[in-house]
Coordinates of C-alpha atoms and ligand atoms in Angstrom, one line a residue:
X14 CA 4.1 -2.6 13.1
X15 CA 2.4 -5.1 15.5
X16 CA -1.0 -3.9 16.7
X17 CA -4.1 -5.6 18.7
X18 CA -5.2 -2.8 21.3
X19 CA -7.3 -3.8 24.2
X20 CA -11.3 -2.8 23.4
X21 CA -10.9 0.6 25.5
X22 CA -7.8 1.6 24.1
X23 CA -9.5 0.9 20.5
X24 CA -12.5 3.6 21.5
X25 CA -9.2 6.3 22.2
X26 CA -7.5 5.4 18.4
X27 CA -10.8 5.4 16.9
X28 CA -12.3 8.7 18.7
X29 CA -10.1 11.1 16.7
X30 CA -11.5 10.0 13.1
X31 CA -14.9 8.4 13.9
X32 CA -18.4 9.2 15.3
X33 CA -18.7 8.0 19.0
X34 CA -21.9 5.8 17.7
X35 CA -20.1 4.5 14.3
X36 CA -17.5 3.6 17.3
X37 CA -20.0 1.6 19.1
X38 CA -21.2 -0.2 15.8
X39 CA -17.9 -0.9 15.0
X40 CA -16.3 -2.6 18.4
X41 CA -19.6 -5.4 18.3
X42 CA -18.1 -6.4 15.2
X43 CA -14.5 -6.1 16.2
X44 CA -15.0 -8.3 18.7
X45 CA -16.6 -11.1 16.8
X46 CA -13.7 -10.8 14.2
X47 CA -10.8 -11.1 16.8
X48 CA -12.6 -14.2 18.0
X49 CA -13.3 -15.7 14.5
X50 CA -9.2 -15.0 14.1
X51 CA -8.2 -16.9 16.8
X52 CA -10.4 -20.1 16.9
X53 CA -9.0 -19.7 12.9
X54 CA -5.9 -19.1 13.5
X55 CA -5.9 -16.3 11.0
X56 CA -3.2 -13.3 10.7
X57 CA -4.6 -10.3 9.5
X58 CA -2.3 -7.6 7.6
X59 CA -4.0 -4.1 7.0
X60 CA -2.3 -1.7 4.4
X61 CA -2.2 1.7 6.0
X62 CA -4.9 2.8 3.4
X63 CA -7.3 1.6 5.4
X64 CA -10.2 2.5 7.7
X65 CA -9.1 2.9 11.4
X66 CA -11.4 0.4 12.7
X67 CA -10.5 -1.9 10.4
X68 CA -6.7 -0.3 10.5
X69 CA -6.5 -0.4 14.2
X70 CA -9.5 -3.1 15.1
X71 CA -9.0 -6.5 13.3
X72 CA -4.9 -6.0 12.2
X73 CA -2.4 -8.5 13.4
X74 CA 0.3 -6.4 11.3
X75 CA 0.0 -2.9 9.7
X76 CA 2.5 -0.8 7.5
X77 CA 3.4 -0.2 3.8
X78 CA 3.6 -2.6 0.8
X79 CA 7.1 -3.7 1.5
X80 CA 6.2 -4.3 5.4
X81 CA 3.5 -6.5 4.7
X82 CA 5.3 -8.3 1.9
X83 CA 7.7 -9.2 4.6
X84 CA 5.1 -10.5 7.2
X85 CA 2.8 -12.3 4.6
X86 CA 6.7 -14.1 4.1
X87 CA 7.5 -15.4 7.9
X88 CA 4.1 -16.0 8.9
X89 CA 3.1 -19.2 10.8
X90 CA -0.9 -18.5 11.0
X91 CA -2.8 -21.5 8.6
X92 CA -5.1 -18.6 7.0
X93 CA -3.8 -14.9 5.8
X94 CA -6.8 -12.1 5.2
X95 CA -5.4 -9.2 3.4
X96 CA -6.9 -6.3 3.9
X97 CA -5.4 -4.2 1.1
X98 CA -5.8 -4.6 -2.7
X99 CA -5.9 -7.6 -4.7
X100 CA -2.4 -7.3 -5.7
X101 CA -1.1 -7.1 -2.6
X102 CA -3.1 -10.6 -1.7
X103 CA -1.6 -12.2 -4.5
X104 CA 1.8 -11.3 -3.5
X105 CA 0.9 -12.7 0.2
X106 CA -0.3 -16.1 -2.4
X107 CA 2.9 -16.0 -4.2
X108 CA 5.1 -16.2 -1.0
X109 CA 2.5 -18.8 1.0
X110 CA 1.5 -21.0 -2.3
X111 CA 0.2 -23.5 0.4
X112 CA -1.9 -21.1 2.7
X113 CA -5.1 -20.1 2.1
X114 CA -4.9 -16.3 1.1
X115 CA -8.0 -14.0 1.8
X116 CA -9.3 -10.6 0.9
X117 CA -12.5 -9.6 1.5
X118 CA -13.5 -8.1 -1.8
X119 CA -11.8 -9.4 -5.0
X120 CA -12.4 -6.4 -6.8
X121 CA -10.4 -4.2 -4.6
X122 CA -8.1 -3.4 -7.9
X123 CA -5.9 -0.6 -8.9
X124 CA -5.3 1.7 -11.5
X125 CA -2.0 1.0 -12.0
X126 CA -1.9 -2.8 -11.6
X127 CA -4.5 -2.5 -14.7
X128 CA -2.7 -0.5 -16.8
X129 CA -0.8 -3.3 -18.1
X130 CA -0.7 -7.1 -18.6
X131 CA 1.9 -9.8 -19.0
X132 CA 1.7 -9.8 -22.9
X133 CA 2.3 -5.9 -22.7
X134 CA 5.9 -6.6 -20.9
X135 CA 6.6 -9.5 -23.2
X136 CA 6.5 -7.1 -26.4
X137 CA 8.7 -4.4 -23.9
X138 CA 11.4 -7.3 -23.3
X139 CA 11.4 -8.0 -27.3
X140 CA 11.2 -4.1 -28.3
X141 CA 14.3 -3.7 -25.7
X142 CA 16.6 -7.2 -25.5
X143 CA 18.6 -7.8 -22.4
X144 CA 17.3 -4.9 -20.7
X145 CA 16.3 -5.8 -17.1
X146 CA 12.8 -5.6 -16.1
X147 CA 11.5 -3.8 -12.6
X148 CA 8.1 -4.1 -11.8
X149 CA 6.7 -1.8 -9.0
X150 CA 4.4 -4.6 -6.6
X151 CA 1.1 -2.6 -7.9
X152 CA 0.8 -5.2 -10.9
X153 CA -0.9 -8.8 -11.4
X154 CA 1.1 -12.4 -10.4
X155 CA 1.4 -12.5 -14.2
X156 CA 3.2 -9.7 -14.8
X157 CA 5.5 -9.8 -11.9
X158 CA 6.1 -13.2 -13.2
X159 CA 7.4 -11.8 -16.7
X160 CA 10.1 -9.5 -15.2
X161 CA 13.2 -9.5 -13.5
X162 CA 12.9 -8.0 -9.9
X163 CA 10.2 -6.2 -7.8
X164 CA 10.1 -2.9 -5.8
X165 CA 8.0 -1.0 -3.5
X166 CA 7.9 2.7 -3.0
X167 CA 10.1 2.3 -0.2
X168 CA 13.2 0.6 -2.1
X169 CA 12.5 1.6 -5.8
X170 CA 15.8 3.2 -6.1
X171 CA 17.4 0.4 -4.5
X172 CA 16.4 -1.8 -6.5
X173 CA 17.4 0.4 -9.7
X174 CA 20.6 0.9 -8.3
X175 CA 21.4 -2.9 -7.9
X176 CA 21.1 -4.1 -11.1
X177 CA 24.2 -4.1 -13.0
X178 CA 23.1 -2.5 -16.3
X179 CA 23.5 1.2 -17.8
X180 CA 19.2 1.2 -19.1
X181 CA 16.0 0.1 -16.9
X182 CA 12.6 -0.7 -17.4
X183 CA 10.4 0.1 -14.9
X184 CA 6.8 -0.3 -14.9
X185 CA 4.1 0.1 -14.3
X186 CA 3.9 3.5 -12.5
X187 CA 5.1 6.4 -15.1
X188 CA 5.2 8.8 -12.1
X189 CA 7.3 6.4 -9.8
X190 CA 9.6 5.9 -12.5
X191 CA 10.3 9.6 -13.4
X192 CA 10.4 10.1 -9.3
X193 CA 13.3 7.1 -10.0
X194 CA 14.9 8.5 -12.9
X195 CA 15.4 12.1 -11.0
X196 CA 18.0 10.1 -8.3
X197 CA 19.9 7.9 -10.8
X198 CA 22.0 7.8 -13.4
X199 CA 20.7 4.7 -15.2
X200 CA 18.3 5.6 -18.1
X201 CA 14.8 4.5 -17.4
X202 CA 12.5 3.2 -19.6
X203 CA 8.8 3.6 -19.1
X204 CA 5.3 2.5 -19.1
X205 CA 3.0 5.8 -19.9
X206 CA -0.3 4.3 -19.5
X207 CA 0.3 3.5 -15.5
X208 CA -0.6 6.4 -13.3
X209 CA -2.1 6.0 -9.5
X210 CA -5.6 7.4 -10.2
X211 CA -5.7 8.7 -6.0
X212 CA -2.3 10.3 -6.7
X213 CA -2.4 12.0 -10.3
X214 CA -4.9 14.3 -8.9
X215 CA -2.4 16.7 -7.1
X216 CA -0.5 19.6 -7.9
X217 CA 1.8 21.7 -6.7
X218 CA -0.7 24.1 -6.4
X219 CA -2.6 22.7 -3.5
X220 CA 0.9 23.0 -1.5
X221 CA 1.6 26.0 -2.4
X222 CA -2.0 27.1 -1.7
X223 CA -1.4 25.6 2.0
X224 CA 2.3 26.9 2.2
X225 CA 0.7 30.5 2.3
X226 CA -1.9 29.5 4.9
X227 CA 0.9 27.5 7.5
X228 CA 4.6 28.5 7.9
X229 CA 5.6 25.9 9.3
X230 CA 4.1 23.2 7.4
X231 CA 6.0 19.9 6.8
X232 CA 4.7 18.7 3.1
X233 CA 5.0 14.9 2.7
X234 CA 3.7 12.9 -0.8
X235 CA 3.9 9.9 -1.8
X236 CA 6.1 9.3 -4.7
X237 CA 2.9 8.2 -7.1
X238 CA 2.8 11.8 -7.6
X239 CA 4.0 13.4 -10.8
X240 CA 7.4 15.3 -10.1
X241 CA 6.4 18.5 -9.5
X242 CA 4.2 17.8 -6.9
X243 CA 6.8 15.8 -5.1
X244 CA 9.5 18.8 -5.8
X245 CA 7.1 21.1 -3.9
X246 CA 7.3 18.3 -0.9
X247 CA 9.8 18.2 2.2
X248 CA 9.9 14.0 1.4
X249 CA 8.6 11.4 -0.4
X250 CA 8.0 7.9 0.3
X251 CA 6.4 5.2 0.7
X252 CA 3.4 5.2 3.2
X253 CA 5.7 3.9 6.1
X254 CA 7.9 6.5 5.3
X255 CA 5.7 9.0 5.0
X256 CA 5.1 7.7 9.0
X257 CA 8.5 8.0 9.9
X258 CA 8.9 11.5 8.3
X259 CA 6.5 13.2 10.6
X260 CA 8.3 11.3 13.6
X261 CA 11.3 13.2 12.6
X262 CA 9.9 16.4 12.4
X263 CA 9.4 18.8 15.0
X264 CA 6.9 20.8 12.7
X265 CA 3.5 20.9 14.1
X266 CA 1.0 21.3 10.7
X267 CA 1.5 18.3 8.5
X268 CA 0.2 18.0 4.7
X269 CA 0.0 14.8 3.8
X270 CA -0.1 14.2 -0.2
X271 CA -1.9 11.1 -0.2
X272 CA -5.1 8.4 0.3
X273 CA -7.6 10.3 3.0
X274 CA -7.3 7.2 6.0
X275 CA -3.8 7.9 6.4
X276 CA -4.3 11.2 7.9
X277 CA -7.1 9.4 10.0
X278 CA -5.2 6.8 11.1
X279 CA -1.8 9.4 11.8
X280 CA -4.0 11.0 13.9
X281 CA -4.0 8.7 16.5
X282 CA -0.4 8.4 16.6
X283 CA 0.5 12.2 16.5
X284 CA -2.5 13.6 18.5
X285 CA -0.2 17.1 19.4
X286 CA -0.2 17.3 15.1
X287 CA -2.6 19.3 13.1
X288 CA -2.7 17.1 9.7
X289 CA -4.3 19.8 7.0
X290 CA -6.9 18.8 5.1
X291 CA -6.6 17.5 1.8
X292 CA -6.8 13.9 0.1
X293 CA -8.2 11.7 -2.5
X294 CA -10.2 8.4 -1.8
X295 CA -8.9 5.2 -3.2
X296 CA -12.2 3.8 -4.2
X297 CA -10.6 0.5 -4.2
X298 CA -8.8 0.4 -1.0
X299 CA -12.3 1.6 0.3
X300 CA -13.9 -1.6 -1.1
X301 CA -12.3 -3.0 2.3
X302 CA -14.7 -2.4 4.4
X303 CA -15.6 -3.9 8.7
X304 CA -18.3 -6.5 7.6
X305 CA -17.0 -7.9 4.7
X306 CA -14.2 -8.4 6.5
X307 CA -16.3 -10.0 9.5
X308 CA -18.2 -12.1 6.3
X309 CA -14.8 -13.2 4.9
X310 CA -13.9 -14.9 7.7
X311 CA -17.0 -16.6 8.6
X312 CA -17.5 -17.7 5.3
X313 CA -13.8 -18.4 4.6
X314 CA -14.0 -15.6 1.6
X315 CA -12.9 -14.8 -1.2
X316 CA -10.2 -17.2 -1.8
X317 CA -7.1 -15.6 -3.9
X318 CA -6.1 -18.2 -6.6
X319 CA -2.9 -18.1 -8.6
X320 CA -1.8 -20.5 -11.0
X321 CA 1.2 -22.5 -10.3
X322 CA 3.8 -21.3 -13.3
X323 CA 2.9 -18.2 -12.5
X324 CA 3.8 -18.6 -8.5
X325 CA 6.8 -19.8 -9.1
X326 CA 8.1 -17.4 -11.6
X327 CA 6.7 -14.2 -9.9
X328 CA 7.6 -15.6 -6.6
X329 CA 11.8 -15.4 -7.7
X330 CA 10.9 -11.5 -8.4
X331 CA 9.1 -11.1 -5.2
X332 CA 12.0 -13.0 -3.0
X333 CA 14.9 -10.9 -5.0
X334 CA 12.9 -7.8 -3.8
X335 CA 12.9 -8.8 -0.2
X336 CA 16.0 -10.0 0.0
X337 CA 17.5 -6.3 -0.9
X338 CA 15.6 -4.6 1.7
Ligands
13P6 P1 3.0 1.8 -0.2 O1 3.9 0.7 -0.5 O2 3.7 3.1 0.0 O3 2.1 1.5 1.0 O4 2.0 2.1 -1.4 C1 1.0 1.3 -1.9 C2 0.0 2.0 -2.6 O5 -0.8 1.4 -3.3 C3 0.0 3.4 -2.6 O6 -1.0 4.0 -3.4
SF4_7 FE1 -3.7 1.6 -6.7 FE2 -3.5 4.2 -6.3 FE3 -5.4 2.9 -5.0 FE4 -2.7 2.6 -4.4 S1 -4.0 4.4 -4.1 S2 -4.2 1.0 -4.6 S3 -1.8 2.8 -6.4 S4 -5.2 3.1 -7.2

């Protein structure tokens, strides 16, 4: 999605989530941002994770892994500011080895990209020879570079699908891949240590709990939830998805099981919706925050660095996942 509203249609999108005088903070800065972008000629992309003022203030681009992916590919700005996790800067890096790629805080992380490092999938690839390697995008430039094939949460089973062998390994996420292994026939082979520490923390019982309260409730997870939360859902899917799932539905009450400023910033695109509260803060994603993205820019900050081998190896990965769709 493609978003720069005017300054007035800003204060509407921000009204339904924010404080009228956080709103007022918030636009003097905004406006010093958009001009810092242009005399920079900077594009910003903005995971839907994130704060709506900097969601729907400073972004050039919005949407899910896989739609940023794709921008941070085709883009013709000199300078790309990611605000998301590190990962997801790197993979902009990987694509643009000769841009400068920013993010505002390098230690926006993430549990699962953590969980495991290149030597890890090195002793997977030797404990299982000529088994193919997936790698989810929420993982380091090293270890993408190790495997065989990215996915997001929008094409995991895609990906799966395509490769022309009867076992897989997917990693990191443990909950992704058992979401996987439910809608395929290939056997999947694991990583138990990764888990999303935003979405292990529900269960089923906080839908069934709201399923009592609202009959006509559309449930919709994210599939970085263990199974039997995403059983007790109407869909699952990536955070795009997610989007396009409440489009679709005529239901009124929507659950969404996922990080807390997607329901913010869905508010301002479904404003006849009622989006029941309950979510978990990604304390990374939160690291993101309106002035250090206005200090990023200004001081050209902090610059994502990957080596070259590792570029070029992750970045065949990265492509193979893009070009499936
Ligand atoms: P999406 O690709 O669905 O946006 O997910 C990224 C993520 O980190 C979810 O926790
Ligand atoms: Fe990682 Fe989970 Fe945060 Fe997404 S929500 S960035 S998977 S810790």
């Amino acid at each position: 999605m493609n978003i720069e509203p005017t300054i007035a249609g800003l204060r509407t999108q921000l009204i339904r989530s924010m404080m009228p005088h956080e709103i007022d903070m918030s636009l003097e800065l905004i406006e010093k941002i958009r001009l810092l972008k242009k005399e920079m000629n900077v594009v910003v992309l903005g995971h839907n994770y994130m704060t709506p003022d900097v969601f729907y203030g400073v972004s050039d681009f919005v949407g899910d892994s896989l739609g940023l992916a794709r921008k941070a590919a085709d883009t013709n700005a000199d300078i790309i500011l990611f605000n998301g996790v590190h990962f997801m800067a790197e993979t902009a890096k990987v694509l643009n080895p000769h841009k400068k790629v920013l993010i505002a805080d390098p230690d926006a992380g993430c549990s699962l990209a953590e969980s495991i490092t290149a030597e890890d999938v090195r002793g997977l690839k030797a404990q299982y020879p000529g088994v193919p390697v997936v790698t989810y995008v929420n993982c380091s430039a090293a270890v993408k570079a190790e495997t065989d094939i990215c996915c997001t949460s929008s094409n995991a089973l895609k990906v799966v699908e395509s490769l022309d062998s009867e076992s897989v390994i997917f990693l990191p996420d443990a909950y992704l891949a058992k979401n996987v292994a439910q809608k395929t026939d290939k056997k999947i082979i694991s990583w138990e240590k990764g888990k999303c520490m935003v979405h292990e923390q529900f269960t089923p019982r906080d839908i069934q709990a709201a399923r009592r309260q609202y009959g006509d409730l559309l449930v919709v997870s994210h599939p970085e939830c263990d199974t039997p939360v995403t059983a007790e859902s109407d869909f699952a899917g990536s955070t795009s998805q997610m989007e396009d799932a409440i489009r679709n539905s005529p239901r009124k009450n929507i659950m969404l099981i996922t990080e807390c400023s997607m329901a913010d910033n869905l508010r301002a695109v479904f404003p006849d919706r009622n989006f029941v509260s309950t979510c978990q803060t990604c304390p990374h994603m939160k690291k993101i925050t309106l002035p250090k993205v206005y200090e990023a820019l200004l001081y050209l900050q902090y610059e994502v660095e990957v080596p070259q081998d590792i570029i070029e190896r992750a970045r065949k990965s990265v492509e193979r996942m893009i070009a499936i769709g």
